[in-house]
PDB file of C-alpha atoms in Angstrom:
ATOM      1  CA  MET Y 236     154.749  96.477 166.353  1.00  0.00           C
ATOM      2  CA  GLY Y 237     156.050  98.884 168.895  1.00  0.00           C
ATOM      3  CA  SER Y 238     157.990 102.008 168.252  1.00  0.00           C
ATOM      4  CA  GLN Y 239     161.321 102.119 166.520  1.00  0.00           C
ATOM      5  CA  GLY Y 240     164.251 103.625 168.308  1.00  0.00           C
ATOM      6  CA  THR Y 241     166.374 106.317 166.800  1.00  0.00           C
ATOM      7  CA  PRO Y 242     169.705 105.566 165.159  1.00  0.00           C
ATOM      8  CA  GLU Y 243     171.360 107.420 168.034  1.00  0.00           C
ATOM      9  CA  GLU Y 244     169.694 105.125 170.586  1.00  0.00           C
ATOM     10  CA  ALA Y 245     170.809 102.070 168.635  1.00  0.00           C
ATOM     11  CA  ALA Y 246     174.360 103.408 168.388  1.00  0.00           C
ATOM     12  CA  GLU Y 247     174.443 104.068 172.140  1.00  0.00           C
ATOM     13  CA  ALA Y 248     173.177 100.548 172.912  1.00  0.00           C
ATOM     14  CA  ILE Y 249     175.762  99.037 170.562  1.00  0.00           C
ATOM     15  CA  TYR Y 250     178.531 101.113 172.120  1.00  0.00           C
ATOM     16  CA  ARG Y 251     177.523 100.099 175.677  1.00  0.00           C
ATOM     17  CA  ALA Y 252     177.396  96.427 174.651  1.00  0.00           C
ATOM     18  CA  ALA Y 253     180.835  96.681 173.032  1.00  0.00           C
ATOM     19  CA  VAL Y 254     182.317  98.310 176.142  1.00  0.00           C
ATOM     20  CA  LYS Y 255     180.877  95.484 178.258  1.00  0.00           C
ATOM     21  CA  ARG Y 256     182.182  92.983 175.656  1.00  0.00           C
ATOM     22  CA  LYS Y 257     178.736  91.415 175.224  1.00  0.00           C
ATOM     23  CA  ASN Y 258     178.399  88.737 172.559  1.00  0.00           C
ATOM     24  CA  LEU Y 259     174.680  89.294 172.029  1.00  0.00           C
ATOM     25  CA  LEU Y 260     172.639  92.475 171.772  1.00  0.00           C
ATOM     26  CA  VAL Y 261     168.892  92.370 171.211  1.00  0.00           C
ATOM     27  CA  LEU Y 262     167.382  95.834 170.917  1.00  0.00           C
ATOM     28  CA  THR Y 263     163.627  95.314 170.567  1.00  0.00           C
ATOM     29  CA  PRO Y 264     161.016  93.667 172.797  1.00  0.00           C
ATOM     30  CA  ILE Y 265     159.935  91.464 169.873  1.00  0.00           C
ATOM     31  CA  GLY Y 266     163.546  90.439 169.337  1.00  0.00           C
ATOM     32  CA  LYS Y 267     163.910  89.561 173.010  1.00  0.00           C
ATOM     33  CA  LEU Y 268     160.701  87.529 172.945  1.00  0.00           C
ATOM     34  CA  SER Y 269     161.860  85.707 169.817  1.00  0.00           C
ATOM     35  CA  TYR Y 270     165.246  84.984 171.357  1.00  0.00           C
ATOM     36  CA  TRP Y 271     163.731  83.485 174.519  1.00  0.00           C
ATOM     37  CA  MET Y 272     161.062  81.543 172.623  1.00  0.00           C
ATOM     38  CA  SER Y 273     163.753  79.953 170.457  1.00  0.00           C
ATOM     39  CA  ARG Y 274     165.722  78.995 173.577  1.00  0.00           C
ATOM     40  CA  LEU Y 275     162.883  77.757 175.787  1.00  0.00           C
ATOM     41  CA  ALA Y 276     160.543  76.207 173.207  1.00  0.00           C
ATOM     42  CA  PRO Y 277     162.469  75.721 169.953  1.00  0.00           C
ATOM     43  CA  GLY Y 278     159.831  73.482 168.374  1.00  0.00           C
ATOM     44  CA  VAL Y 279     157.027  75.953 169.011  1.00  0.00           C
ATOM     45  CA  TYR Y 280     159.172  78.829 167.785  1.00  0.00           C
ATOM     46  CA  GLU Y 281     160.123  76.962 164.613  1.00  0.00           C
ATOM     47  CA  ARG Y 282     156.482  76.154 163.808  1.00  0.00           C
ATOM     48  CA  MET Y 283     155.466  79.786 164.385  1.00  0.00           C
ATOM     49  CA  MET Y 284     158.216  81.068 162.097  1.00  0.00           C
ATOM     50  CA  ALA Y 285     157.425  78.490 159.388  1.00  0.00           C
ATOM     51  CA  LYS Y 286     153.745  79.468 159.483  1.00  0.00           C
ATOM     52  CA  LYS Y 287     154.639  83.165 159.255  1.00  0.00           C
ATOM     53  CA  LEU Y 288     157.021  82.541 156.353  1.00  0.00           C
ATOM     54  CA  ARG Y 289     154.425  80.486 154.466  1.00  0.00           C
ATOM     55  CA  SER Y 290     151.854  83.277 154.804  1.00  0.00           C
ATOM     56  CA  GLU Y 291     154.368  85.865 153.560  1.00  0.00           C
ATOM     57  CA  LEU Y 292     155.297  83.768 150.515  1.00  0.00           C
ATOM     58  CA  GLU Y 293     151.687  83.220 149.399  1.00  0.00           C
TER      59      GLU Y 293
END
């Protein structure tokens, strides 16, 4: 899902976040979507993750 960034891009993003003293850094679009889903609709997000986990364990 999407393209992966390079280690250098990740390091730069981490460095910028540390300089700005950010407590949270989400690097990927999927990560950002997951973060906001868990904040805005925690029940829906939890059901989606449980369903995904069940399918991976089968």
